[in-house]
Short mmCIF file of C-alpha atoms and ligand atoms in Angstrom, two decimals:
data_model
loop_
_atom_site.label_atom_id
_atom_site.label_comp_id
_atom_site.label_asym_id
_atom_site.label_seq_id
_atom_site.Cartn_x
_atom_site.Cartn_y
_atom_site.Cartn_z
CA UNK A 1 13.30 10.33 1.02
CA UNK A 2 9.99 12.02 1.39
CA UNK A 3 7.31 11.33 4.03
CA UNK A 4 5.50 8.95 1.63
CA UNK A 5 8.33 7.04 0.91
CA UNK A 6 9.74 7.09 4.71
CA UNK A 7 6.68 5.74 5.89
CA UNK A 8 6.42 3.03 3.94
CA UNK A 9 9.58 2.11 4.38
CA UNK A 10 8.90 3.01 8.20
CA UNK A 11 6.44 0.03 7.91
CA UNK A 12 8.46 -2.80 6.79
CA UNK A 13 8.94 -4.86 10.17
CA UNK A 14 12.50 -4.58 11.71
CA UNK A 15 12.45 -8.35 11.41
CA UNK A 16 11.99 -8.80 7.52
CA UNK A 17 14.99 -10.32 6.19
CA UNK A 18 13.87 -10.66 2.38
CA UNK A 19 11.63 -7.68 1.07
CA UNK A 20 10.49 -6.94 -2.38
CA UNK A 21 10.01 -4.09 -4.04
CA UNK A 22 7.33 -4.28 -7.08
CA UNK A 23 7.67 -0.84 -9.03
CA UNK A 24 10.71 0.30 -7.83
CA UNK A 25 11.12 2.88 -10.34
CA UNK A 26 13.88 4.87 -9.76
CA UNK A 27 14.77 2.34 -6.60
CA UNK A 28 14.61 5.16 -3.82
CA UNK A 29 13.14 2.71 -1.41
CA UNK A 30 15.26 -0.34 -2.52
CA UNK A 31 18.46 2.25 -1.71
CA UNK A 32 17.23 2.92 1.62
CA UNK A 33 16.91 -1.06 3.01
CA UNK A 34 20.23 -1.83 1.35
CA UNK A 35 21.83 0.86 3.32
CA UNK A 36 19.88 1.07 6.41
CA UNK A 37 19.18 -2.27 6.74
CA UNK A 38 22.35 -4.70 6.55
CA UNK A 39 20.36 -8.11 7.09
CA UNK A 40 18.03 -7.54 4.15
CA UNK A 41 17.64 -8.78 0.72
CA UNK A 42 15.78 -6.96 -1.84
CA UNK A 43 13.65 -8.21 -4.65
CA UNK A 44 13.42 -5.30 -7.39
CA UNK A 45 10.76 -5.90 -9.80
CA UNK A 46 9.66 -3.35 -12.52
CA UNK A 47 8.04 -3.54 -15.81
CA UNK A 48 10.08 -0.98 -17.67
CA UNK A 49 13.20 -2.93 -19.28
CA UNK A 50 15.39 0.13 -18.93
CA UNK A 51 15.05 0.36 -15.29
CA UNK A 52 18.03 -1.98 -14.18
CA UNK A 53 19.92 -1.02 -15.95
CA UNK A 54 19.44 2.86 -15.08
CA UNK A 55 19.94 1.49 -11.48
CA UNK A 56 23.18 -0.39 -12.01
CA UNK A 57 24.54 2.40 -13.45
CA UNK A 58 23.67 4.63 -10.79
CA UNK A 59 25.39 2.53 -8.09
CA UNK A 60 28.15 0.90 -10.20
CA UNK A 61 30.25 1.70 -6.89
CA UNK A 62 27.90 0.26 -4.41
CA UNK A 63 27.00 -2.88 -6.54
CA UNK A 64 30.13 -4.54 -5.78
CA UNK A 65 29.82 -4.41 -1.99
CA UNK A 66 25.80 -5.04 -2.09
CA UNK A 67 26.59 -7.78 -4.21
CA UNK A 68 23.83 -11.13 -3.89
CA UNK A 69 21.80 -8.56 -1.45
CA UNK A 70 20.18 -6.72 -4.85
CA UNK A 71 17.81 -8.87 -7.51
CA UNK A 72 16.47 -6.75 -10.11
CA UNK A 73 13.91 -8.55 -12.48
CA UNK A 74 11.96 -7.28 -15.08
CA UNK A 75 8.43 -8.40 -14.60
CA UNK A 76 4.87 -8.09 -13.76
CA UNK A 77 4.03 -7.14 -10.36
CA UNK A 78 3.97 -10.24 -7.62
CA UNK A 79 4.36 -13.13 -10.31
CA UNK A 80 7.78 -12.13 -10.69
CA UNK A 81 8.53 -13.39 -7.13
CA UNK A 82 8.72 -17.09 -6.55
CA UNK A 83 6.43 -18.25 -3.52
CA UNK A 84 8.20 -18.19 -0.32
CA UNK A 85 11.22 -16.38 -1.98
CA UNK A 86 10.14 -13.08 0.18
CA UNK A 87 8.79 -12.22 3.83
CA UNK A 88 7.63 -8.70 2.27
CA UNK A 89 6.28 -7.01 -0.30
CA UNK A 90 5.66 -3.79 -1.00
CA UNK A 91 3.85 -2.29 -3.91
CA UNK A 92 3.53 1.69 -3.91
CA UNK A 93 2.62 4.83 -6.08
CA UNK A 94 0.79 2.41 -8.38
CA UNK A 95 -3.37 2.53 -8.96
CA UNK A 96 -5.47 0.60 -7.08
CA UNK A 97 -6.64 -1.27 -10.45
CA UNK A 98 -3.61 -2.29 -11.27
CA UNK A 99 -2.49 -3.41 -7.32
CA UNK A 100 -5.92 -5.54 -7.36
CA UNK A 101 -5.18 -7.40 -9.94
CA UNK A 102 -1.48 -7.93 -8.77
CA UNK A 103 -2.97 -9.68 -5.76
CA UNK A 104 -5.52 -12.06 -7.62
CA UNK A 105 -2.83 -13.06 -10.07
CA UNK A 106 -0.53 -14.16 -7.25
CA UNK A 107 -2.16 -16.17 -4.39
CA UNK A 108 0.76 -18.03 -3.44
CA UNK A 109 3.14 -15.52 -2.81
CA UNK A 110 0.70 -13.65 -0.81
CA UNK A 111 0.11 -16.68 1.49
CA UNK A 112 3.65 -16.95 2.22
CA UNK A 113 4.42 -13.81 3.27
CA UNK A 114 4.44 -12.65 6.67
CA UNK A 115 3.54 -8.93 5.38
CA UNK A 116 2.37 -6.73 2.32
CA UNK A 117 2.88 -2.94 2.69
CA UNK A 118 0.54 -1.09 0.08
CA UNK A 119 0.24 2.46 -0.93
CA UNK A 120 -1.48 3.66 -3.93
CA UNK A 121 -1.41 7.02 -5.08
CA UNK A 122 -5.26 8.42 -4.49
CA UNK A 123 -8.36 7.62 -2.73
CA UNK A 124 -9.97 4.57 -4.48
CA UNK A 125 -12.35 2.14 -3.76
CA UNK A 126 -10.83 -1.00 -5.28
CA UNK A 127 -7.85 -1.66 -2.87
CA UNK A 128 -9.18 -2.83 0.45
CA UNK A 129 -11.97 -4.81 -1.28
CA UNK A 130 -9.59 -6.65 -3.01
CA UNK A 131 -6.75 -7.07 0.24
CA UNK A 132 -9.63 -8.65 1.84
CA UNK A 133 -11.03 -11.41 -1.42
CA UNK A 134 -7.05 -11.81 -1.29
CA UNK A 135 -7.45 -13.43 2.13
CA UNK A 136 -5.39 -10.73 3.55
CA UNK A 137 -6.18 -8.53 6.87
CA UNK A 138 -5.11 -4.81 6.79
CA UNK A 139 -3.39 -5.05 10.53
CA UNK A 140 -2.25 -1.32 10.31
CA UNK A 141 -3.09 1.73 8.29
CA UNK A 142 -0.83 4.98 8.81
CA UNK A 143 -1.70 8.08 7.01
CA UNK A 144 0.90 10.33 5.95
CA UNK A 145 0.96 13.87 4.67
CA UNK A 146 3.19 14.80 1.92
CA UNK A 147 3.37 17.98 0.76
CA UNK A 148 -0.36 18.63 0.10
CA UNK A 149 -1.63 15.13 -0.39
CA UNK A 150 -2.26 12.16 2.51
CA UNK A 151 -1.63 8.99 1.38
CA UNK A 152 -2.85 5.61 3.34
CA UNK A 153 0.10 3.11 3.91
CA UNK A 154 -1.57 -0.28 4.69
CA UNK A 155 0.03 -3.00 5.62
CA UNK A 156 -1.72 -6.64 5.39
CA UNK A 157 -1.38 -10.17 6.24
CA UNK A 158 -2.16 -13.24 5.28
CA UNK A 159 -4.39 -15.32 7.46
CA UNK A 160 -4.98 -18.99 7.53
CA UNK A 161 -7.97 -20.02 7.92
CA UNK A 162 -8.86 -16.48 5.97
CA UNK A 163 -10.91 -13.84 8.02
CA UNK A 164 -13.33 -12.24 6.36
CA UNK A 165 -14.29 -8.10 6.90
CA UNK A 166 -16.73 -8.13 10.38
CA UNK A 167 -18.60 -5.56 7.66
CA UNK A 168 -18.92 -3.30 4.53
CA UNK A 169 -17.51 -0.56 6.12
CA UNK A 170 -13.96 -2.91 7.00
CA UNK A 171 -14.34 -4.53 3.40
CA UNK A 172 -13.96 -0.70 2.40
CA UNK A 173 -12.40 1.44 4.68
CA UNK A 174 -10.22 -1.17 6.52
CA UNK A 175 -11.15 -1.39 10.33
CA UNK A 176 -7.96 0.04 11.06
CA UNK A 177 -8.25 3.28 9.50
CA UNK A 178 -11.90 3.98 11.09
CA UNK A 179 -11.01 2.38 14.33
CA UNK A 180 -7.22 2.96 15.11
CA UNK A 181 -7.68 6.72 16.38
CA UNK A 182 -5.12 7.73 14.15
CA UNK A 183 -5.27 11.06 14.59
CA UNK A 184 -5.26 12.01 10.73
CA UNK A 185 -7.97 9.43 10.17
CA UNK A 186 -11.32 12.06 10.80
CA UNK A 187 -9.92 15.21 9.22
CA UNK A 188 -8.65 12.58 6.28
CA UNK A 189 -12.25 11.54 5.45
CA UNK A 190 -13.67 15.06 6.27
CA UNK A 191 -11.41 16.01 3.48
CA UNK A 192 -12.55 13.37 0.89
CA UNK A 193 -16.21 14.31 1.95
CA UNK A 194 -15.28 18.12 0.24
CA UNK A 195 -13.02 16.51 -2.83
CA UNK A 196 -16.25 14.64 -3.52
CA UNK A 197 -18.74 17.30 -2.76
CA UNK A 198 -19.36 17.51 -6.34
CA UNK A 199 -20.15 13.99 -6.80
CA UNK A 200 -22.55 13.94 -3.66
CA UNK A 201 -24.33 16.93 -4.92
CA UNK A 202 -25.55 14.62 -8.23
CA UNK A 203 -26.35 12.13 -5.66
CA UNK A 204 -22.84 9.71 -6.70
CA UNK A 205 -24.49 9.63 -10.19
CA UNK A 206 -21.39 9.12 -12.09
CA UNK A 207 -20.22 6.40 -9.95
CA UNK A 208 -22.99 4.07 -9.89
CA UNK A 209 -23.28 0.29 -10.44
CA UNK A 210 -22.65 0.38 -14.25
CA UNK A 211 -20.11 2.98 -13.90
CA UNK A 212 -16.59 2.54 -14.70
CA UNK A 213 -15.69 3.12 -10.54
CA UNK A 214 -18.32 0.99 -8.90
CA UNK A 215 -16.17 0.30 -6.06
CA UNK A 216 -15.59 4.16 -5.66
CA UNK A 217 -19.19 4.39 -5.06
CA UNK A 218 -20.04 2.16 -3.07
CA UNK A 219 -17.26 3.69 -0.71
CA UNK A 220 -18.28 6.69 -0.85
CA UNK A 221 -21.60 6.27 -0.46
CA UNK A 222 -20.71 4.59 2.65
CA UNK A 223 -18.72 7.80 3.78
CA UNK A 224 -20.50 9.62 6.07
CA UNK A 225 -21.08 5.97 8.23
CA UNK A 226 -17.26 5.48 7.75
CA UNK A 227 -16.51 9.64 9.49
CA UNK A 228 -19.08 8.57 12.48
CA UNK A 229 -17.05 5.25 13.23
CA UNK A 230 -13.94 7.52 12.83
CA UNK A 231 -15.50 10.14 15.18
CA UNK A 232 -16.66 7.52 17.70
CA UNK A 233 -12.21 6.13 18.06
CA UNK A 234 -11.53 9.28 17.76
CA UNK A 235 -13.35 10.34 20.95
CA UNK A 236 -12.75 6.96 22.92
CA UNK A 237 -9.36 8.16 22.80
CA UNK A 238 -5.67 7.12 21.63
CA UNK A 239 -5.42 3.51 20.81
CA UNK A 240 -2.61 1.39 20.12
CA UNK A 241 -2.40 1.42 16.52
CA UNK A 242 -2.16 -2.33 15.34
CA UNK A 243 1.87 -2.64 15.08
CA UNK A 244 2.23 -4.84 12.13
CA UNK A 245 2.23 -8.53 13.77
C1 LIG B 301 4.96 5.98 -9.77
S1 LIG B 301 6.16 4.74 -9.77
C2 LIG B 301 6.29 4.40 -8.05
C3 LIG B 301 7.70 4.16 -7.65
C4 LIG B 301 7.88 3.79 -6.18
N1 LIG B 301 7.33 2.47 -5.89
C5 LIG B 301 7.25 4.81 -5.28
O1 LIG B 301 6.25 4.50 -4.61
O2 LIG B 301 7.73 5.93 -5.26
C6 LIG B 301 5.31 3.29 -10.32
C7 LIG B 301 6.25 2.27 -10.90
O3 LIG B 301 5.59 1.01 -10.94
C8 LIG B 301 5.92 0.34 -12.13
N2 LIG B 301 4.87 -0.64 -12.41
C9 LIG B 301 3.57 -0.38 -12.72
N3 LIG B 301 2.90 -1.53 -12.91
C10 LIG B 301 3.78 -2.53 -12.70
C11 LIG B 301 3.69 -3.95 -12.77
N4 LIG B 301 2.56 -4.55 -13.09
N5 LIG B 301 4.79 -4.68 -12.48
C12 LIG B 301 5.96 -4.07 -12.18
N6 LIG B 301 6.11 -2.73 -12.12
C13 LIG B 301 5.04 -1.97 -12.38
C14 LIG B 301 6.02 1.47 -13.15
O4 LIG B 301 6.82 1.09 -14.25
C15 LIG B 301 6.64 2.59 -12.33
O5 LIG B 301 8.04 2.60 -12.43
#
């Protein structure tokens, strides 16, 4: 697998027992807990019809021995999980639109599980806002570098009673991202500063309150705030990054 894929998988506690995979696609990860992980069950869920069956025929000779290990359903995002049918979830290389929405239309899962590993494919400003109205905290957020991109893999809990973001630069950013001295974290948001440079140079115009991305601009007008708190962990030195609980 590539990085991307290795660290999220990388962030699935040892301990999950039942995991689910919402967008599996061509099932990369699902392949990788069946075989490196004998104690788990997996949960496939995809929207396309076809992708089952592409699976199935892809491991008509492991099928037999994975047997009642595999589900694959053909659904939309969490709601095709029953509540407390999982530990995990996991829901990577789709948009941060489309994730949000996943976790308002499915409240009960998410309060049952004991972890949700996220990834989406670019830098957005909808998914963290929307972990944290979920009543989730982000415990961990490991950035990988694959090939020339860095994706954030962010895994979340639920909490009971639910704990709000201390502050708008958590509710964006995630506190562990600014404050867990990962060492990719400053150069990461050093780098979005220059992919936005554009958009800072009109002042954020195009992503202002009535814009289609007002998320995106509040988070990046909240960038430079977000680099200091970066630069301030980064300086105080290697923390222990926040294993997932
Ligand atoms: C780019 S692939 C990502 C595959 C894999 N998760 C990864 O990270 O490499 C996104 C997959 O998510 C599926 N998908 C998108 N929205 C979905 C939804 N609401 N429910 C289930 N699957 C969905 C798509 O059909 C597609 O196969």
């Amino acid at each position: 697998m590539r990085a991307r894929l290795e660290a999220i998988y990388a962030a699935i506690p040892d301990r999950a027992r039942r995991v689910a995979d919402v967008g599996y696609d061509q099932g990369l990860l699902i392949d990788a807990l069946l075989l490196r992980r004998p104690g788990v069950r997996v949960v496939g869920v995809e929207r396309q019809d076809a992708a089952a069956q592409a699976y199935r025929e892809r491991h008509e000779a492991e099928l037999a021995t994975w047997g009642a290990r595999l589900a694959l359903r053909t659904g939309d995002g969490l709601t095709a999980i029953l509540p407390g049918e999982v530990d995990v979830a996991v829901i990577a290389g789709i948009g941060a639109r489309s994730v949000a929405r996943m976790l308002r239309a499915a409240p009960g899962v998410l309060a049952h599980l004991d972890v949700i590993v996220l990834c989406c494919p670019r830098f957005n400003g909808e998914l963290m806002p929307a972990v944290a109205d979920a009543g989730l905290v982000p415990l961990a957020t490991r950035l990988v570098r694959d090939r020339d991109h860095v994706y954030e893999v962010t895994t979340a809990a639920p909490t009971h009673p639910h704990r709000a973001p201390a502050d708008e630069l958590a509710r964006y950013y995630g506190a562990p991202l600014l404050d867990g001295a990962d060492p990719l974290a400053l150069p990461y948001l050093e780098d979005v500063r220059r992919t936005f440079a554009p958009a800072f140079a009109t002042g954020l115009a195009s992503y202002g309150p009535l814009s289609t991305q007002p998320d995106l601009g509040r988070k990046l007008a909240l960038l430079d705030d977000a680099i200091a708190r970066a630069r301030a962990a980064a300086s105080a030195g290697p923390r222990a990054h926040a294993a997932p609980a």
